[in-house]
Tab-separated table of C-alpha atoms and ligand atoms in Angstrom:
chain	number	residue	atom	x	y	z
A	1	UNK	CA	214.018	-51.006	131.478
A	2	UNK	CA	211.813	-48.292	130.067
A	3	UNK	CA	213.123	-44.920	129.115
A	4	UNK	CA	211.208	-43.346	131.939
A	5	UNK	CA	212.812	-45.628	134.569
A	6	UNK	CA	216.240	-45.071	132.960
A	7	UNK	CA	215.819	-41.353	133.533
A	8	UNK	CA	214.604	-41.856	137.108
A	9	UNK	CA	211.166	-40.439	136.374
A	10	UNK	CA	209.251	-42.075	139.055
A	11	UNK	CA	205.863	-40.869	140.425
A	12	UNK	CA	207.765	-39.109	143.272
A	13	UNK	CA	208.979	-36.474	140.759
A	14	UNK	CA	205.450	-35.469	139.827
A	15	UNK	CA	204.689	-32.497	142.028
A	16	UNK	CA	201.472	-30.484	141.967
A	17	UNK	CA	202.793	-27.740	139.600
A	18	UNK	CA	203.931	-30.181	136.935
A	19	UNK	CA	200.743	-32.234	137.252
A	20	UNK	CA	198.641	-29.081	136.691
A	21	UNK	CA	200.857	-27.685	134.013
A	22	UNK	CA	200.789	-30.839	131.882
A	23	UNK	CA	197.172	-31.766	132.448
A	24	UNK	CA	196.203	-28.115	131.547
A	25	UNK	CA	197.105	-29.064	127.945
A	26	UNK	CA	194.206	-31.458	127.903
A	27	UNK	CA	191.084	-29.343	127.129
A	28	UNK	CA	187.983	-29.880	129.141
A	29	UNK	CA	184.300	-28.958	129.014
A	30	UNK	CA	182.984	-26.495	131.696
A	31	UNK	CA	180.058	-28.065	133.499
A	32	UNK	CA	178.059	-26.623	136.435
A	33	UNK	CA	176.987	-29.494	138.734
A	34	UNK	CA	173.841	-28.437	140.637
A	35	UNK	CA	171.639	-29.741	143.399
A	36	UNK	CA	169.384	-28.472	146.210
A	37	UNK	CA	169.517	-28.890	149.940
A	38	UNK	CA	166.732	-29.950	152.361
A	39	UNK	CA	165.316	-26.404	152.151
A	40	UNK	CA	165.371	-26.375	148.314
A	41	UNK	CA	168.234	-23.894	148.248
A	42	UNK	CA	170.337	-24.231	145.096
A	43	UNK	CA	174.012	-25.361	145.299
A	44	UNK	CA	176.505	-25.756	142.523
A	45	UNK	CA	180.170	-26.074	141.518
A	46	UNK	CA	182.104	-25.999	138.248
A	47	UNK	CA	183.835	-29.147	137.111
A	48	UNK	CA	186.082	-29.992	134.105
A	49	UNK	CA	185.848	-33.647	134.844
A	50	UNK	CA	182.299	-34.443	133.608
A	51	UNK	CA	182.253	-37.391	131.170
A	52	UNK	CA	179.912	-40.198	130.025
A	53	UNK	CA	180.609	-43.584	131.463
A	54	UNK	CA	178.142	-46.143	130.080
A	55	UNK	CA	175.175	-46.306	127.730
A	56	UNK	CA	173.650	-49.595	129.109
A	57	UNK	CA	172.771	-48.627	131.858
A	58	UNK	CA	173.105	-44.832	131.171
A	59	UNK	CA	175.832	-43.526	133.520
A	60	UNK	CA	177.875	-40.349	133.660
A	61	UNK	CA	180.461	-39.132	136.180
A	62	UNK	CA	182.490	-36.302	137.580
A	63	UNK	CA	185.285	-35.960	140.072
A	64	UNK	CA	184.816	-33.811	143.122
A	65	UNK	CA	187.558	-32.646	145.530
A	66	UNK	CA	187.373	-34.345	148.916
A	67	UNK	CA	187.233	-30.961	150.623
A	68	UNK	CA	184.315	-29.644	148.464
A	69	UNK	CA	181.287	-28.645	150.558
A	70	UNK	CA	179.068	-28.677	147.459
A	71	UNK	CA	180.024	-32.227	146.897
A	72	UNK	CA	178.894	-33.152	150.357
A	73	UNK	CA	175.551	-31.507	149.652
A	74	UNK	CA	175.323	-33.445	146.356
A	75	UNK	CA	175.982	-36.757	148.051
A	76	UNK	CA	173.504	-36.031	150.807
A	77	UNK	CA	170.794	-35.069	148.211
A	78	UNK	CA	171.642	-38.205	146.158
A	79	UNK	CA	170.984	-36.336	142.940
A	80	UNK	CA	172.553	-33.631	140.666
A	81	UNK	CA	172.208	-32.044	137.340
A	82	UNK	CA	175.147	-31.519	134.981
A	83	UNK	CA	174.760	-28.220	133.022
A	84	UNK	CA	177.039	-27.743	130.032
A	85	UNK	CA	177.841	-24.079	129.964
A	86	UNK	CA	177.745	-22.120	126.689
A	87	UNK	CA	180.635	-20.179	125.114
A	88	UNK	CA	179.123	-16.923	126.225
A	89	UNK	CA	178.851	-17.998	129.934
A	90	UNK	CA	182.425	-17.426	131.175
A	91	UNK	CA	181.154	-14.917	133.784
A	92	UNK	CA	178.629	-17.502	135.107
A	93	UNK	CA	181.453	-20.076	135.300
A	94	UNK	CA	183.636	-17.760	137.383
A	95	UNK	CA	180.702	-17.080	139.586
A	96	UNK	CA	179.863	-20.731	140.003
A	97	UNK	CA	183.538	-21.539	140.869
A	98	UNK	CA	183.765	-18.555	143.247
A	99	UNK	CA	182.335	-17.627	146.639
A	100	UNK	CA	179.811	-20.216	147.514
A	101	UNK	CA	177.148	-17.922	148.937
A	102	UNK	CA	177.149	-15.883	145.783
A	103	UNK	CA	177.056	-18.671	143.131
A	104	UNK	CA	173.398	-18.265	142.262
A	105	UNK	CA	173.197	-14.493	142.697
A	106	UNK	CA	171.441	-12.881	139.809
A	107	UNK	CA	171.083	-16.239	137.943
A	108	UNK	CA	167.817	-17.633	136.570
A	109	UNK	CA	167.119	-21.366	136.668
A	110	UNK	CA	164.289	-23.811	136.590
A	111	UNK	CA	164.049	-27.134	138.507
A	112	UNK	CA	164.859	-30.292	136.498
A	113	UNK	CA	162.459	-33.290	136.778
A	114	UNK	CA	164.521	-34.384	139.876
A	115	UNK	CA	164.427	-30.823	141.324
A	116	UNK	CA	168.021	-29.829	140.465
A	117	UNK	CA	168.713	-26.380	139.035
A	118	UNK	CA	168.807	-26.146	135.299
A	119	UNK	CA	170.566	-22.819	134.503
A	120	UNK	CA	169.249	-20.449	131.892
A	121	UNK	CA	171.290	-20.116	128.600
A	122	UNK	CA	173.212	-23.489	128.901
A	123	UNK	CA	173.775	-25.859	125.977
A	124	UNK	CA	172.431	-29.146	127.471
A	125	UNK	CA	171.717	-30.766	130.804
A	126	UNK	CA	171.786	-34.289	132.313
A	127	UNK	CA	169.691	-35.018	135.417
A	128	UNK	CA	170.961	-37.857	137.556
A	129	UNK	CA	170.633	-39.785	140.791
A	130	UNK	CA	173.877	-40.664	142.530
A	131	UNK	CA	174.494	-44.385	141.601
A	132	UNK	CA	177.905	-44.747	143.262
A	133	UNK	CA	180.656	-42.583	144.935
A	134	UNK	CA	184.115	-43.963	145.037
A	135	UNK	CA	187.042	-42.268	146.959
A	136	UNK	CA	190.097	-42.082	144.701
A	137	UNK	CA	193.197	-40.247	145.799
A	138	UNK	CA	192.060	-36.729	147.034
A	139	UNK	CA	188.858	-36.853	145.046
A	140	UNK	CA	185.492	-38.665	144.884
A	141	UNK	CA	184.429	-40.201	141.627
A	142	UNK	CA	180.648	-39.601	141.580
A	143	UNK	CA	178.774	-41.838	139.116
A	144	UNK	CA	175.341	-40.609	138.185
A	145	UNK	CA	172.421	-42.657	136.735
A	146	UNK	CA	170.827	-40.557	134.033
A	147	UNK	CA	167.129	-40.041	134.670
A	148	UNK	CA	166.517	-37.319	132.016
A	149	UNK	CA	168.571	-35.307	129.623
A	150	UNK	CA	168.004	-32.531	127.013
A	151	UNK	CA	169.747	-30.256	124.531
A	152	UNK	CA	168.616	-26.715	125.284
A	153	UNK	CA	170.247	-24.684	122.549
A	154	UNK	CA	172.502	-24.949	119.487
A	155	UNK	CA	175.015	-22.600	121.140
A	156	UNK	CA	178.681	-23.666	121.175
A	157	UNK	CA	180.155	-24.853	124.471
A	158	UNK	CA	182.488	-23.077	126.933
A	159	UNK	CA	186.047	-24.836	127.070
A	160	UNK	CA	188.886	-24.697	129.503
A	161	UNK	CA	192.479	-24.998	128.245
A	162	UNK	CA	195.915	-24.095	129.711
A	163	UNK	CA	194.300	-22.106	132.563
A	164	UNK	CA	191.988	-20.050	130.406
A	165	UNK	CA	188.544	-20.124	128.985
A	166	UNK	CA	187.703	-20.305	125.313
A	167	UNK	CA	184.805	-20.824	122.893
A	168	UNK	CA	184.593	-23.822	120.617
A	169	UNK	CA	184.640	-23.310	116.821
A	170	UNK	CA	184.551	-26.201	114.302
A	171	UNK	CA	186.981	-26.144	111.344
A	172	UNK	CA	183.999	-25.717	109.082
A	173	UNK	CA	182.852	-22.715	111.112
A	174	UNK	CA	186.345	-21.166	110.939
A	175	UNK	CA	186.432	-21.577	107.248
A	176	UNK	CA	183.024	-19.979	106.872
A	177	UNK	CA	184.165	-17.058	109.050
A	178	UNK	CA	187.200	-16.564	106.934
A	179	UNK	CA	185.118	-16.649	103.667
A	180	UNK	CA	182.709	-14.144	105.069
A	181	UNK	CA	185.594	-12.010	106.152
A	182	UNK	CA	187.021	-12.011	102.609
A	183	UNK	CA	183.622	-11.288	101.233
A	184	UNK	CA	183.199	-8.322	103.568
A	185	UNK	CA	186.723	-6.933	102.737
A	186	UNK	CA	186.007	-7.311	99.021
A	187	UNK	CA	182.866	-5.100	99.195
B	201	FMN	C1	187.333	-24.768	134.829
B	201	FMN	C2	187.222	-25.305	136.217
B	201	FMN	C3	187.185	-26.686	136.352
B	201	FMN	C4	187.060	-27.218	137.660
B	201	FMN	N1	186.941	-28.582	137.808
B	201	FMN	C5	186.810	-29.145	139.043
B	201	FMN	C6	186.634	-30.569	139.216
B	201	FMN	O1	186.602	-31.290	138.259
B	201	FMN	N2	186.352	-31.025	140.420
B	201	FMN	C7	186.405	-30.162	141.563
B	201	FMN	O2	186.176	-30.719	142.701
B	201	FMN	N3	186.507	-28.841	141.429
B	201	FMN	C8	186.724	-28.349	140.245
B	201	FMN	N4	186.952	-27.000	140.139
B	201	FMN	C9	186.886	-26.074	141.296
B	201	FMN	C10	185.380	-25.913	141.790
B	201	FMN	O3	184.589	-25.298	140.761
B	201	FMN	C11	185.208	-25.067	143.035
B	201	FMN	O4	185.996	-23.910	143.006
B	201	FMN	C12	185.444	-25.818	144.314
B	201	FMN	O5	185.783	-27.137	144.149
B	201	FMN	C13	184.165	-25.703	145.051
B	201	FMN	O6	184.407	-26.130	146.318
B	201	FMN	P1	183.150	-26.023	147.337
B	201	FMN	O7	182.160	-26.955	146.881
B	201	FMN	O8	183.722	-26.381	148.658
B	201	FMN	O9	182.707	-24.560	147.233
B	201	FMN	C14	187.022	-26.412	138.765
B	201	FMN	C15	187.108	-25.005	138.535
B	201	FMN	C16	187.134	-24.515	137.340
B	201	FMN	C17	187.174	-23.040	137.143
């Protein structure tokens, strides 16, 4: 018998609060998944579930809530672009995860090769056609076939951790910062 079983920790004991609290300790990227509808109007949603899947063939994926209206538009369009948001784009992320009619208000973007919105100021984008959608639990796993991709800027990415946003900084960057700080103080 495993320790878990001995303590009666079955899946039944995992409620939504605990699920979110524990998984919030696993940091994620912040990615705006975008597409357009039949009238070429932009649609988008923020996800923390974007990941690479396969190199040969080139596949990526994200998970979308079954109730998401944007996801429905993406599956109908059969294509999407994954926009990696930059560390200084927290406001844009909040907007993109907020009221759906206002998500593109005041934003500037250009169409990707497939016609999906590539937002200004992002770190990188991956343009995909929908290869497969699999219903898993209360989400859809959407697998995208990469048709084009590009790094747009050397900016650092926006991250999400324990319910809050943050900016990535490498250990080397931190060291440099502290050295510069000491240097400034010493002047
Ligand atoms: C940091 C962050 C990560 C998110 N990750 C996901 C995700 O992986 N999948 C998802 O369906 N919604 C995710 N959401 C919620 C969506 O951005 C959005 O609020 C909602 O799903 C959109 O629903 P709609 O398409 O019906 O407007 C996330 C929100 C935030 C702020």
